[in-house]
Coordinates of C-alpha atoms in Angstrom, one line a residue:
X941 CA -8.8 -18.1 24.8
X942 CA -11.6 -16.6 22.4
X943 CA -10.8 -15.2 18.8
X944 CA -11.6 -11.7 20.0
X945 CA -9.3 -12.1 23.4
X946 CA -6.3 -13.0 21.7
X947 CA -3.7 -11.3 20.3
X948 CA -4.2 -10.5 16.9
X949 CA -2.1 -13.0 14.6
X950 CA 0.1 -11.3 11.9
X951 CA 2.6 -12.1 9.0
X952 CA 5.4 -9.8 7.7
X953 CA 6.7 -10.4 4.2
X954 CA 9.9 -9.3 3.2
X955 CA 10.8 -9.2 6.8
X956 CA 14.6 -8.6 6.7
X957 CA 14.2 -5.7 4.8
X958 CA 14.5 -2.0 6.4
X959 CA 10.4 -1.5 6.5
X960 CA 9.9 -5.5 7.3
X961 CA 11.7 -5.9 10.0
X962 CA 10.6 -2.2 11.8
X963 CA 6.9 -3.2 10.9
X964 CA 7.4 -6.6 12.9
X965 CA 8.8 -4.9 15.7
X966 CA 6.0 -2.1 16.0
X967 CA 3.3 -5.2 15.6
X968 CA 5.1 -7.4 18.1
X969 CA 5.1 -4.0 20.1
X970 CA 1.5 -3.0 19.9
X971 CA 0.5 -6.5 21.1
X972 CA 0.0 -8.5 18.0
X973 CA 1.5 -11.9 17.8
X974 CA 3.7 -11.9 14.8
X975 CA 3.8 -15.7 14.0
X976 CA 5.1 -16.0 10.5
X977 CA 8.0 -13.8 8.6
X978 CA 8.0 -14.8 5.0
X979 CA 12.2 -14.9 3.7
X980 CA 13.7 -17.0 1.1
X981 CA 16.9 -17.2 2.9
X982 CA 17.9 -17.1 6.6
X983 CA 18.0 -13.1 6.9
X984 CA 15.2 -13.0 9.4
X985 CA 16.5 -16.1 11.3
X986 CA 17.6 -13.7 14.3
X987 CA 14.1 -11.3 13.6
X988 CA 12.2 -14.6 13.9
X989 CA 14.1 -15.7 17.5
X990 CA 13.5 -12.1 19.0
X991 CA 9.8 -12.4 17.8
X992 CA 9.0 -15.8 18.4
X993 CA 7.8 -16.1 14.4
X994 CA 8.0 -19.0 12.1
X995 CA 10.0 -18.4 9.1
X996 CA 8.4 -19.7 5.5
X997 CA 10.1 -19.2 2.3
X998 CA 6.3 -17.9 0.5
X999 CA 3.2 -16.1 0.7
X1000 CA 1.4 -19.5 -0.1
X1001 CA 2.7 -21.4 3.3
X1002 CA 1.0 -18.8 5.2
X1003 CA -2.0 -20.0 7.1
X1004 CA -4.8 -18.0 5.9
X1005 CA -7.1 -19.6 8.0
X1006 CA -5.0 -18.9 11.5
X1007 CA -3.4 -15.3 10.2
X1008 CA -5.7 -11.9 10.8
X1009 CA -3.3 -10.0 8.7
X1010 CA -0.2 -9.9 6.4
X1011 CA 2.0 -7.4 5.8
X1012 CA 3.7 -6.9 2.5
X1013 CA 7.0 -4.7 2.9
X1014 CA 8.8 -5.4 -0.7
X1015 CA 10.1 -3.7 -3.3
X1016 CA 7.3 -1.6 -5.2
X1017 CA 7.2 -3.7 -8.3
X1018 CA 6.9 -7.2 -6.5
X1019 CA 4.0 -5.8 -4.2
X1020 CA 1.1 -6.0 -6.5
X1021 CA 0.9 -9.6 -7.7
X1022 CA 2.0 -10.9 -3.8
X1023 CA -0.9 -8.6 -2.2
X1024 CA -3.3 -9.7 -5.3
X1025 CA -2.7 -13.2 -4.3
X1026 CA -3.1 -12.7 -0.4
X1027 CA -6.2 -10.8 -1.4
X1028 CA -7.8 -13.7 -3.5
X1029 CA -6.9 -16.0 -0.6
X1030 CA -8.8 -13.8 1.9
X1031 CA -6.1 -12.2 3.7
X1032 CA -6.6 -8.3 5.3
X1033 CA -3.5 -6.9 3.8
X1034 CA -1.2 -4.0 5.1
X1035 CA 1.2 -3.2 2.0
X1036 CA 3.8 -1.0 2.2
X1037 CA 3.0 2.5 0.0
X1038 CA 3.1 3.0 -3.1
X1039 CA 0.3 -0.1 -4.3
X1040 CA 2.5 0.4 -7.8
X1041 CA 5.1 2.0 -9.8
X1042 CA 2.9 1.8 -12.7
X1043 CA -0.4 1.2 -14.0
X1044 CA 0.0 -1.8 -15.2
X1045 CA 0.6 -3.0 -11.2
X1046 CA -1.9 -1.0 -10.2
X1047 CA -4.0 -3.0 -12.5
X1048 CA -2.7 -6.1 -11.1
X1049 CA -4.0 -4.9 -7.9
X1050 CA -7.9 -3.4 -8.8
X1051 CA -8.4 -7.1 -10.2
X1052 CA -8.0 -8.7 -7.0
X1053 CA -10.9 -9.5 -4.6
X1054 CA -11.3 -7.3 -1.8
X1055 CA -9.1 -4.8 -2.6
X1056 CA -11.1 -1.9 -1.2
X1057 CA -12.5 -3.3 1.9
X1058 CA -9.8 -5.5 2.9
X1059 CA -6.5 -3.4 2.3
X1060 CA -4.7 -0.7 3.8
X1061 CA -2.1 0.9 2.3
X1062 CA 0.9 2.2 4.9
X1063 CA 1.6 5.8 4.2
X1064 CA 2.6 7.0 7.6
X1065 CA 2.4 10.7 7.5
X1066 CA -1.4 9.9 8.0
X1067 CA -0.1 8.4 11.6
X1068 CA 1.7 11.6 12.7
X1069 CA -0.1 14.0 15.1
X1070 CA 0.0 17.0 13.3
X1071 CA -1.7 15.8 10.6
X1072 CA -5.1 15.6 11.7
X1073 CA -4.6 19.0 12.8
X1074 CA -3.0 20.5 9.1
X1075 CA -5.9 18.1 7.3
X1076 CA -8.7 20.2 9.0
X1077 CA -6.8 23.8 8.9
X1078 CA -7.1 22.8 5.5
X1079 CA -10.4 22.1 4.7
X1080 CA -11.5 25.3 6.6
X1081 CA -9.0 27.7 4.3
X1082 CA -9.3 28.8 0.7
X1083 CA -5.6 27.3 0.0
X1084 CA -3.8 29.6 -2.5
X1085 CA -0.4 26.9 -2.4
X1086 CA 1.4 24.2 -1.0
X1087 CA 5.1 23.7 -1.0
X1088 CA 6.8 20.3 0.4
X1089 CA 10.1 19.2 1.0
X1090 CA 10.6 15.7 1.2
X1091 CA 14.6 14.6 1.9
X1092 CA 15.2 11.1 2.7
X1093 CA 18.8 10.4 3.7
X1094 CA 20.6 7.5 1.9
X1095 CA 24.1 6.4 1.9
X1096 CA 24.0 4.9 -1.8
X1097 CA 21.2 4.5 -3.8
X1098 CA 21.8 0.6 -4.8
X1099 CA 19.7 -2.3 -4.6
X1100 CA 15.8 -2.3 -5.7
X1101 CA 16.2 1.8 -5.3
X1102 CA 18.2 1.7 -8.5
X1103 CA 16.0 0.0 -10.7
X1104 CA 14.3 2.2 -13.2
X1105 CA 11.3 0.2 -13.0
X1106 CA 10.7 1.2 -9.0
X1107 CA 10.6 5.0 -10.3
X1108 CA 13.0 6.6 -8.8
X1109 CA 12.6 9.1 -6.0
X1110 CA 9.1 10.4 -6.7
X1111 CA 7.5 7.0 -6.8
X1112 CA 9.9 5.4 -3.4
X1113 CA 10.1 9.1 -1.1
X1114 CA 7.9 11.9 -2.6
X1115 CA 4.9 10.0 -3.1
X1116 CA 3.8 10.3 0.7
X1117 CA 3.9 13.8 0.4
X1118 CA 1.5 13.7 -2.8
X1119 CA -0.8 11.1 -1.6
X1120 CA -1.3 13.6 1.7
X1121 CA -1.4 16.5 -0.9
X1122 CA -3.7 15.0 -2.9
X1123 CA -6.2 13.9 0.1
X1124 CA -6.8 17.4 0.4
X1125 CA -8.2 18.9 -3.1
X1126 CA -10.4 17.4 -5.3
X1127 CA -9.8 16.7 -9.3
X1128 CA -7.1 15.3 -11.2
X1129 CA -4.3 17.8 -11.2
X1130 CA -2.0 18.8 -14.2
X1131 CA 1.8 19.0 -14.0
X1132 CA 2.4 22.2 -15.2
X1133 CA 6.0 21.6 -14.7
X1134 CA 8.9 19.1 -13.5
X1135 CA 12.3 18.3 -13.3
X1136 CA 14.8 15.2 -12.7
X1137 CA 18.3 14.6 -11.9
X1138 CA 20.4 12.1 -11.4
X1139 CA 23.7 14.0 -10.2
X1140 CA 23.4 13.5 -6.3
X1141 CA 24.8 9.5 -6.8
X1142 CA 25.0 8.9 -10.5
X1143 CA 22.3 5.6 -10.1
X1144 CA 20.0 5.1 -12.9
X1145 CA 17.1 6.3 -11.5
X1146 CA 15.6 10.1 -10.5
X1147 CA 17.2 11.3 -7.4
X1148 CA 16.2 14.6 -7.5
X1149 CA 12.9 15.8 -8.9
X1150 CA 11.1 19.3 -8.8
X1151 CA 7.3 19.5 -10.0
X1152 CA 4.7 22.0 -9.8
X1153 CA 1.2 20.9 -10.3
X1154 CA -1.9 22.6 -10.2
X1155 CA -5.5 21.0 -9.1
X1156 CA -8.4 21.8 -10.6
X1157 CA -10.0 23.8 -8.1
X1158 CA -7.2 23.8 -5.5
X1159 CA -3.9 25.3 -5.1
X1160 CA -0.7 25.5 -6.9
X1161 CA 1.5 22.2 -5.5
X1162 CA 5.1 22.2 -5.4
X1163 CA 7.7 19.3 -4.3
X1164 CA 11.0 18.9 -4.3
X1165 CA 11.7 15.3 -3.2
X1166 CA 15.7 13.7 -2.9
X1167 CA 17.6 11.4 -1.5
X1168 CA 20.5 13.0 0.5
X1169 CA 23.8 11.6 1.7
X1170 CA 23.4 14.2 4.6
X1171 CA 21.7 13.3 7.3
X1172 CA 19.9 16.8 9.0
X1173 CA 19.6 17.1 12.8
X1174 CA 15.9 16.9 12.4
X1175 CA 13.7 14.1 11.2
X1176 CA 11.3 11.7 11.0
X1177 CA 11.4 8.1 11.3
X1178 CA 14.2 8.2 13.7
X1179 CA 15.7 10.8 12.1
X1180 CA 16.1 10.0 8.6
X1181 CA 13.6 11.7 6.8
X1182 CA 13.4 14.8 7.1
X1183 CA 9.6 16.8 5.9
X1184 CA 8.2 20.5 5.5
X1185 CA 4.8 20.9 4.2
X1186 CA 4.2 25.3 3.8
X1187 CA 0.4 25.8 3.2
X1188 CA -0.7 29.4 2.5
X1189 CA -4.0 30.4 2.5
X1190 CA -6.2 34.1 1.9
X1191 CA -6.5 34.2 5.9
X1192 CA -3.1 32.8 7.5
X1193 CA -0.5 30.4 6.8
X1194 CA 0.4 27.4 8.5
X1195 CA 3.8 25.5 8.4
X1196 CA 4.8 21.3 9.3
X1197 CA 7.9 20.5 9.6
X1198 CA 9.1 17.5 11.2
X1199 CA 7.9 17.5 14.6
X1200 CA 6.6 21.1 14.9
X1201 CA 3.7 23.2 13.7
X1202 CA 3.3 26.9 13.0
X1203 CA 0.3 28.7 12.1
X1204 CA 0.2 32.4 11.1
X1205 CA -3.5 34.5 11.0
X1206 CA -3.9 37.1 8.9
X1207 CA -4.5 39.5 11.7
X1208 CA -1.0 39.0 12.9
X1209 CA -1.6 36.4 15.3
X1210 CA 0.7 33.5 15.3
X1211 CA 0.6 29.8 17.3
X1212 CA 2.9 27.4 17.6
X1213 CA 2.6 23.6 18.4
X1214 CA 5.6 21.0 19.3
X1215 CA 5.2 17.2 19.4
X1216 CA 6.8 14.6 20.7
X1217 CA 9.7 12.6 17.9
X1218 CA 6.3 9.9 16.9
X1219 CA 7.4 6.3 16.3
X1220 CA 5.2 6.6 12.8
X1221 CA 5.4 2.4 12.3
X1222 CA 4.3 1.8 15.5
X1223 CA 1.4 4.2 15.2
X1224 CA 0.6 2.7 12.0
X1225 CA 0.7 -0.7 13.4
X1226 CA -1.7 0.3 16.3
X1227 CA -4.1 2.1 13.5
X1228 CA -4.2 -1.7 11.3
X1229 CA -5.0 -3.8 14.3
X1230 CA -8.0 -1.2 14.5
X1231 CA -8.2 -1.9 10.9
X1232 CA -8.5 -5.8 11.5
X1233 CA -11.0 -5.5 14.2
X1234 CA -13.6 -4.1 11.6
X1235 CA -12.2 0.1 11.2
X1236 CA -11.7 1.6 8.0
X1237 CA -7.9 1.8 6.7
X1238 CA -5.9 5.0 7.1
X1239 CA -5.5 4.9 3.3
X1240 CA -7.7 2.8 0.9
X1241 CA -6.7 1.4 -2.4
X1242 CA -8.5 3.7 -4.1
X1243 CA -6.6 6.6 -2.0
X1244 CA -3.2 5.3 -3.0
X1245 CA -4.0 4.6 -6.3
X1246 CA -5.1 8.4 -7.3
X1247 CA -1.0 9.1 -6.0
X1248 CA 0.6 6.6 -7.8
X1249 CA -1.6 7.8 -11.2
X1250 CA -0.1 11.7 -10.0
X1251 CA 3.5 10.4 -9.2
X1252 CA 3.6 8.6 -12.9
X1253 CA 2.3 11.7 -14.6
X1254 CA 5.5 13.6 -12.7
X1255 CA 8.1 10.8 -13.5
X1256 CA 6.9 11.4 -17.2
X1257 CA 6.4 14.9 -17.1
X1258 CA 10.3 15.1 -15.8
X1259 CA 11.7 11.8 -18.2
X1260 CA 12.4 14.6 -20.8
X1261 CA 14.8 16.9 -18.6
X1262 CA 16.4 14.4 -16.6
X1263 CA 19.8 15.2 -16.5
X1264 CA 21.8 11.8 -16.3
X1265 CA 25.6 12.1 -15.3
X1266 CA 27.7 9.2 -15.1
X1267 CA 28.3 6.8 -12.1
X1268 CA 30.7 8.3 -9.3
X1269 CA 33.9 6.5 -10.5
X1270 CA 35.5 5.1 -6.7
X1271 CA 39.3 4.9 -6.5

């Protein structure tokens, strides 16, 4: 069998994680052969036997010679260095959003070689069909303001999610919502306000964060972004994350949320389009294949970098009124 008849060959690291193992699955179900899953420990033994994958304990026993891509699915402060060193070996990369938590990872990251030709960065609203559709209602309107939601339900907030240096909720959750945002409207935009607490689970991190920031020549943008012990009956990625993007404009409005799409003219007329629940990894996996095969990435480095600079200048614009409550005391 030729290179280009083949399945194209790909790695997941951090495979036994929530994002890992659901962007194994969506490769292995797009038609990619997912031959390696890179674990310390014998979490993804099962993954692997479902898969058919090799399990290796590093980035560095992955055959870059025999792999088309790798997959980096870890916690946002580990991701820079790992991709950095994938990139310098040759690898195409898909990396799990944000490409930092800071600027010194994002620095980490601009260094290594290829980084805007040869990575993608995986911010799946880009995958859902309504955005293609909102992205050009857009670019046709003189916005006035955009207001997102951004809930992602969470039983607890432990693990790599409670470590100050991931960021907290604006850097994990909201962060999709700004990149998309921030695809739209040119300029570096100032946060003329924002807003942090910690009260929903007591962690040591932002779990709650309000901002309003205002682009240059663009709109007003406002998010609220939280993790939620509540699951609602509505949602993305099977159900747990639940968005609303509200754009307004001088001639209509037009309204995302979840799987549905409203648009109001300013002559009264009003439209309304429903899609089908979207398996976002999937999609996302079908759009990097395209990516290996020579296609431009959904999001480039460059892309997710501008976000992470915005969702820094939010986590410090709301450091000063965090409220911080004490842990949940369990009896």
């Amino acid at each position: 069998m030729t290179r280009s008849a083949r399945p194209l060959r790909v790695a997941v690291v951090g495979a036994a994680g929530w994002a890992g193992s659901r962007h194994a699955r969506a490769f292995a179900k797009a038609g990619a052969s997912v031959t390696h899953l890179v674990e310390k420990d014998e979490r993804a033994a099962l993954l692997a036997l479902e898969l058919g994958a090799q399990v290796v304990p590093t980035v560095q026993e992955l055959p870059a010679d025999d792999l088309d891509l790798a997959v980096v699915a870890l916690p946002t402060t580990l991701q820079p260095a790992i991709c950095a060193d994938l990139l310098n070996r040759g690898f195409r990369v898909l990396t799990e959003k944000p490409v930092a938590a800071d600027a010194e990872g994002a620095a980490v990251l601009a260094a290594a070689s290829g980084a805007n030709e040869r990575l993608m960065v995986g911010y799946t609203l880009h995958q859902h069909p309504a955005v293609e559709i909102l992205s050009q209602w857009v670019r046709d309107n003189d916005v006035i303001a955009v207001n997102v939601r951004s809930v992602a339900h969470k039983d607890n907030i432990d693990s790599w999610r409670a470590d100050p240096k991931e960021g907290g909720v604006a850097v994990v959750n909201g962060i999709h919502a700004i990149e998309l945002v921030s695809s739209w409207f040119e300029g570096d935009p100032d946060v003329l306000a924002a807003s942090a607490s910690n009260s929903l689970y007591g962690s040591a991190v932002p779990e709650h964060v309000l901002s309003i920031l205002d682009f240059p020549r663009g709109p007003v943008f406002s998010l609220q972004s939280y993790w939620s012990p509540w699951q609602e009956p509505q949602g993305l990625n099977q159900g747990d994350w639940s968005l609303t993007i509200d754009v307004l404009a001088t001639d209509g409005r037009m309204l995302w949320s979840n799987d549905s799409l409203r648009l109001w003219n300013r002559d009264g007329g009003q439209h309304e389009q429903d899609f089908e629940p979207s398996d976002l990894f999937l999609r996302q996996a079908e759009a990097a294949l395209r990516f290996c095969a020579g296609g431009m990435p959904a999001v480039t480095f460059a892309q997710a970098l501008r976000a992470t600079q915005i969702a820094v200048a939010i986590r410090k614009a709301a450091a000063s009124e965090a409220r911080k409550v004490p842990a949940p005391q369990h009896r």
